[in-house]
PDB file of C-alpha atoms in Angstrom:
ATOM      1  CA  UNK A   1      95.695  83.038 162.668  1.00  0.00           C
ATOM      2  CA  UNK A   2      96.090  81.805 166.217  1.00  0.00           C
ATOM      3  CA  UNK A   3      93.418  80.021 168.216  1.00  0.00           C
ATOM      4  CA  UNK A   4      93.516  82.945 170.662  1.00  0.00           C
ATOM      5  CA  UNK A   5      92.757  85.474 167.909  1.00  0.00           C
ATOM      6  CA  UNK A   6      89.945  83.294 166.589  1.00  0.00           C
ATOM      7  CA  UNK A   7      88.471  83.075 170.101  1.00  0.00           C
ATOM      8  CA  UNK A   8      88.676  86.862 170.514  1.00  0.00           C
ATOM      9  CA  UNK A   9      86.954  87.436 167.163  1.00  0.00           C
ATOM     10  CA  UNK A  10      84.251  84.912 168.085  1.00  0.00           C
ATOM     11  CA  UNK A  11      83.753  86.725 171.418  1.00  0.00           C
ATOM     12  CA  UNK A  12      83.320  90.008 169.524  1.00  0.00           C
ATOM     13  CA  UNK A  13      80.719  88.362 167.284  1.00  0.00           C
ATOM     14  CA  UNK A  14      78.832  87.145 170.378  1.00  0.00           C
ATOM     15  CA  UNK A  15      78.914  90.657 171.888  1.00  0.00           C
ATOM     16  CA  UNK A  16      77.597  92.067 168.612  1.00  0.00           C
ATOM     17  CA  UNK A  17      74.744  89.552 168.548  1.00  0.00           C
ATOM     18  CA  UNK A  18      73.917  90.503 172.149  1.00  0.00           C
ATOM     19  CA  UNK A  19      73.748  94.195 171.169  1.00  0.00           C
ATOM     20  CA  UNK A  20      71.589  93.446 168.093  1.00  0.00           C
ATOM     21  CA  UNK A  21      69.248  90.604 169.094  1.00  0.00           C
ATOM     22  CA  UNK A  22      67.690  90.414 165.610  1.00  0.00           C
ATOM     23  CA  UNK A  23      70.943  89.006 164.214  1.00  0.00           C
ATOM     24  CA  UNK A  24      70.640  85.355 163.323  1.00  0.00           C
ATOM     25  CA  UNK A  25      74.245  84.956 162.221  1.00  0.00           C
ATOM     26  CA  UNK A  26      77.612  86.666 162.287  1.00  0.00           C
ATOM     27  CA  UNK A  27      80.730  85.723 160.361  1.00  0.00           C
ATOM     28  CA  UNK A  28      84.219  87.169 160.119  1.00  0.00           C
ATOM     29  CA  UNK A  29      86.124  86.045 157.050  1.00  0.00           C
ATOM     30  CA  UNK A  30      89.216  86.885 155.086  1.00  0.00           C
ATOM     31  CA  UNK A  31      88.639  88.941 151.958  1.00  0.00           C
ATOM     32  CA  UNK A  32      89.372  85.824 149.896  1.00  0.00           C
ATOM     33  CA  UNK A  33      86.616  83.797 151.564  1.00  0.00           C
ATOM     34  CA  UNK A  34      88.226  81.872 154.428  1.00  0.00           C
ATOM     35  CA  UNK A  35      86.296  81.696 157.695  1.00  0.00           C
ATOM     36  CA  UNK A  36      88.091  83.416 160.572  1.00  0.00           C
ATOM     37  CA  UNK A  37      85.296  82.908 163.136  1.00  0.00           C
ATOM     38  CA  UNK A  38      81.510  82.625 163.165  1.00  0.00           C
ATOM     39  CA  UNK A  39      78.639  82.699 165.604  1.00  0.00           C
ATOM     40  CA  UNK A  40      75.682  80.984 164.028  1.00  0.00           C
ATOM     41  CA  UNK A  41      74.242  77.521 164.260  1.00  0.00           C
ATOM     42  CA  UNK A  42      71.935  77.734 161.253  1.00  0.00           C
ATOM     43  CA  UNK A  43      74.268  78.981 158.534  1.00  0.00           C
ATOM     44  CA  UNK A  44      76.980  77.126 156.662  1.00  0.00           C
ATOM     45  CA  UNK A  45      79.916  79.394 157.431  1.00  0.00           C
ATOM     46  CA  UNK A  46      82.158  78.213 154.583  1.00  0.00           C
ATOM     47  CA  UNK A  47      79.460  78.816 151.962  1.00  0.00           C
ATOM     48  CA  UNK A  48      78.631  82.260 153.333  1.00  0.00           C
ATOM     49  CA  UNK A  49      82.327  83.181 153.456  1.00  0.00           C
ATOM     50  CA  UNK A  50      82.824  82.128 149.827  1.00  0.00           C
ATOM     51  CA  UNK A  51      79.737  84.039 148.669  1.00  0.00           C
ATOM     52  CA  UNK A  52      80.859  87.053 150.691  1.00  0.00           C
ATOM     53  CA  UNK A  53      84.198  87.032 148.862  1.00  0.00           C
ATOM     54  CA  UNK A  54      82.399  86.955 145.512  1.00  0.00           C
ATOM     55  CA  UNK A  55      80.039  89.787 146.516  1.00  0.00           C
ATOM     56  CA  UNK A  56      82.968  91.737 147.916  1.00  0.00           C
ATOM     57  CA  UNK A  57      84.775  91.593 144.581  1.00  0.00           C
ATOM     58  CA  UNK A  58      81.740  92.964 142.741  1.00  0.00           C
ATOM     59  CA  UNK A  59      81.076  95.618 145.406  1.00  0.00           C
ATOM     60  CA  UNK A  60      84.703  96.765 145.328  1.00  0.00           C
ATOM     61  CA  UNK A  61      84.648  97.128 141.548  1.00  0.00           C
ATOM     62  CA  UNK A  62      81.285  98.905 141.598  1.00  0.00           C
ATOM     63  CA  UNK A  63      82.435 101.329 144.278  1.00  0.00           C
ATOM     64  CA  UNK A  64      85.667 101.994 142.419  1.00  0.00           C
ATOM     65  CA  UNK A  65      84.228 102.429 138.912  1.00  0.00           C
ATOM     66  CA  UNK A  66      81.534 104.821 140.166  1.00  0.00           C
ATOM     67  CA  UNK A  67      84.097 106.960 141.943  1.00  0.00           C
ATOM     68  CA  UNK A  68      82.806 106.190 145.447  1.00  0.00           C
ATOM     69  CA  UNK A  69      86.210 105.221 146.817  1.00  0.00           C
ATOM     70  CA  UNK A  70      87.173 102.129 148.770  1.00  0.00           C
ATOM     71  CA  UNK A  71      84.508  99.565 149.681  1.00  0.00           C
ATOM     72  CA  UNK A  72      83.069 100.006 153.173  1.00  0.00           C
ATOM     73  CA  UNK A  73      79.775  98.095 153.327  1.00  0.00           C
ATOM     74  CA  UNK A  74      77.105  96.279 151.362  1.00  0.00           C
ATOM     75  CA  UNK A  75      73.474  95.739 152.391  1.00  0.00           C
ATOM     76  CA  UNK A  76      71.184  93.194 150.738  1.00  0.00           C
ATOM     77  CA  UNK A  77      67.511  93.151 151.675  1.00  0.00           C
ATOM     78  CA  UNK A  78      65.743  89.906 150.941  1.00  0.00           C
ATOM     79  CA  UNK A  79      62.196  88.777 151.446  1.00  0.00           C
ATOM     80  CA  UNK A  80      63.118  87.204 154.793  1.00  0.00           C
ATOM     81  CA  UNK A  81      65.651  89.694 156.118  1.00  0.00           C
ATOM     82  CA  UNK A  82      69.025  91.290 155.531  1.00  0.00           C
ATOM     83  CA  UNK A  83      72.567  90.285 154.734  1.00  0.00           C
ATOM     84  CA  UNK A  84      75.120  93.000 155.448  1.00  0.00           C
ATOM     85  CA  UNK A  85      78.844  92.918 154.739  1.00  0.00           C
ATOM     86  CA  UNK A  86      81.335  95.387 156.194  1.00  0.00           C
ATOM     87  CA  UNK A  87      85.023  95.889 155.441  1.00  0.00           C
ATOM     88  CA  UNK A  88      87.179  95.047 158.453  1.00  0.00           C
ATOM     89  CA  UNK A  89      90.455  96.575 157.407  1.00  0.00           C
ATOM     90  CA  UNK A  90      92.256  95.554 154.226  1.00  0.00           C
ATOM     91  CA  UNK A  91      92.091  91.793 154.661  1.00  0.00           C
ATOM     92  CA  UNK A  92      88.858  90.839 156.431  1.00  0.00           C
ATOM     93  CA  UNK A  93      85.101  91.302 156.284  1.00  0.00           C
ATOM     94  CA  UNK A  94      82.193  90.986 158.670  1.00  0.00           C
ATOM     95  CA  UNK A  95      78.980  89.475 157.310  1.00  0.00           C
ATOM     96  CA  UNK A  96      75.763  89.618 159.306  1.00  0.00           C
ATOM     97  CA  UNK A  97      72.412  87.954 158.763  1.00  0.00           C
ATOM     98  CA  UNK A  98      69.444  89.748 160.301  1.00  0.00           C
ATOM     99  CA  UNK A  99      65.711  89.356 160.669  1.00  0.00           C
ATOM    100  CA  UNK A 100      63.492  91.669 158.591  1.00  0.00           C
ATOM    101  CA  UNK A 101      62.481  93.628 161.708  1.00  0.00           C
ATOM    102  CA  UNK A 102      66.061  94.730 162.522  1.00  0.00           C
ATOM    103  CA  UNK A 103      66.666  98.446 162.926  1.00  0.00           C
ATOM    104  CA  UNK A 104      69.068  98.972 160.015  1.00  0.00           C
ATOM    105  CA  UNK A 105      70.561 102.118 161.540  1.00  0.00           C
ATOM    106  CA  UNK A 106      71.370 100.218 164.734  1.00  0.00           C
ATOM    107  CA  UNK A 107      72.725  97.337 162.668  1.00  0.00           C
ATOM    108  CA  UNK A 108      75.138  99.685 160.881  1.00  0.00           C
ATOM    109  CA  UNK A 109      76.197 101.429 164.097  1.00  0.00           C
ATOM    110  CA  UNK A 110      76.968  98.231 165.990  1.00  0.00           C
ATOM    111  CA  UNK A 111      78.551  96.489 163.000  1.00  0.00           C
ATOM    112  CA  UNK A 112      80.899  99.421 162.442  1.00  0.00           C
ATOM    113  CA  UNK A 113      81.984  99.194 166.090  1.00  0.00           C
ATOM    114  CA  UNK A 114      82.660  95.493 165.711  1.00  0.00           C
ATOM    115  CA  UNK A 115      84.575  95.921 162.459  1.00  0.00           C
ATOM    116  CA  UNK A 116      86.946  98.296 164.240  1.00  0.00           C
ATOM    117  CA  UNK A 117      87.646  95.640 166.857  1.00  0.00           C
ATOM    118  CA  UNK A 118      87.966  92.833 164.293  1.00  0.00           C
ATOM    119  CA  UNK A 119      90.315  94.965 162.178  1.00  0.00           C
ATOM    120  CA  UNK A 120      92.503  95.524 165.221  1.00  0.00           C
ATOM    121  CA  UNK A 121      92.568  91.808 166.070  1.00  0.00           C
ATOM    122  CA  UNK A 122      93.344  90.693 162.508  1.00  0.00           C
ATOM    123  CA  UNK A 123      95.998  93.360 161.977  1.00  0.00           C
ATOM    124  CA  UNK A 124      97.639  92.419 165.275  1.00  0.00           C
ATOM    125  CA  UNK A 125      97.606  88.729 164.295  1.00  0.00           C
ATOM    126  CA  UNK A 126      99.278  89.644 160.994  1.00  0.00           C
ATOM    127  CA  UNK A 127     101.878  91.724 162.799  1.00  0.00           C
ATOM    128  CA  UNK A 128     100.682  95.031 161.377  1.00  0.00           C
ATOM    129  CA  UNK A 129     100.058  96.987 164.563  1.00  0.00           C
ATOM    130  CA  UNK A 130     100.892  97.207 168.220  1.00  0.00           C
ATOM    131  CA  UNK A 131      99.224  95.381 171.086  1.00  0.00           C
ATOM    132  CA  UNK A 132      95.506  94.756 171.042  1.00  0.00           C
ATOM    133  CA  UNK A 133      93.433  96.928 173.352  1.00  0.00           C
ATOM    134  CA  UNK A 134      90.798  95.221 175.500  1.00  0.00           C
ATOM    135  CA  UNK A 135      87.247  95.311 174.092  1.00  0.00           C
ATOM    136  CA  UNK A 136      85.283  98.457 174.820  1.00  0.00           C
ATOM    137  CA  UNK A 137      82.382  98.050 177.243  1.00  0.00           C
ATOM    138  CA  UNK A 138      79.013  97.904 175.510  1.00  0.00           C
ATOM    139  CA  UNK A 139      77.003  99.633 178.223  1.00  0.00           C
ATOM    140  CA  UNK A 140      77.629 102.056 181.034  1.00  0.00           C
ATOM    141  CA  UNK A 141      77.646 100.529 184.523  1.00  0.00           C
ATOM    142  CA  UNK A 142      74.395 100.736 186.418  1.00  0.00           C
ATOM    143  CA  UNK A 143      74.229 103.278 189.274  1.00  0.00           C
TER     144      UNK A 143
END
């Protein structure tokens, strides 16, 4: 992955954290646990990426063996907040760490938007699709 792609993914993670202020961390990783980009000072990105890969394997098998189709997302609620993982195409995942007061519906909505962008960036970097479109604006311009 190029430095430019990593920078674009990191910028998307920053935009996501701006849209959901209760996020304390955001990480994009390959499905096998390698960090692509992260936006968090408090979390060890490599450890979270490795644990995400392990959780992803279990979630994929659970989804498959119960007939629910391909893995899309996983939400873990802990005593001190949430950890959410979202599929970003075939080869990447987005993992978010959120405070307990986060609006989970908003978290899902914004994360799904970001996974679309991250999927596009990763697929482009791997030569799977055409040119990358510029990021979509997050808010309408003020009158």
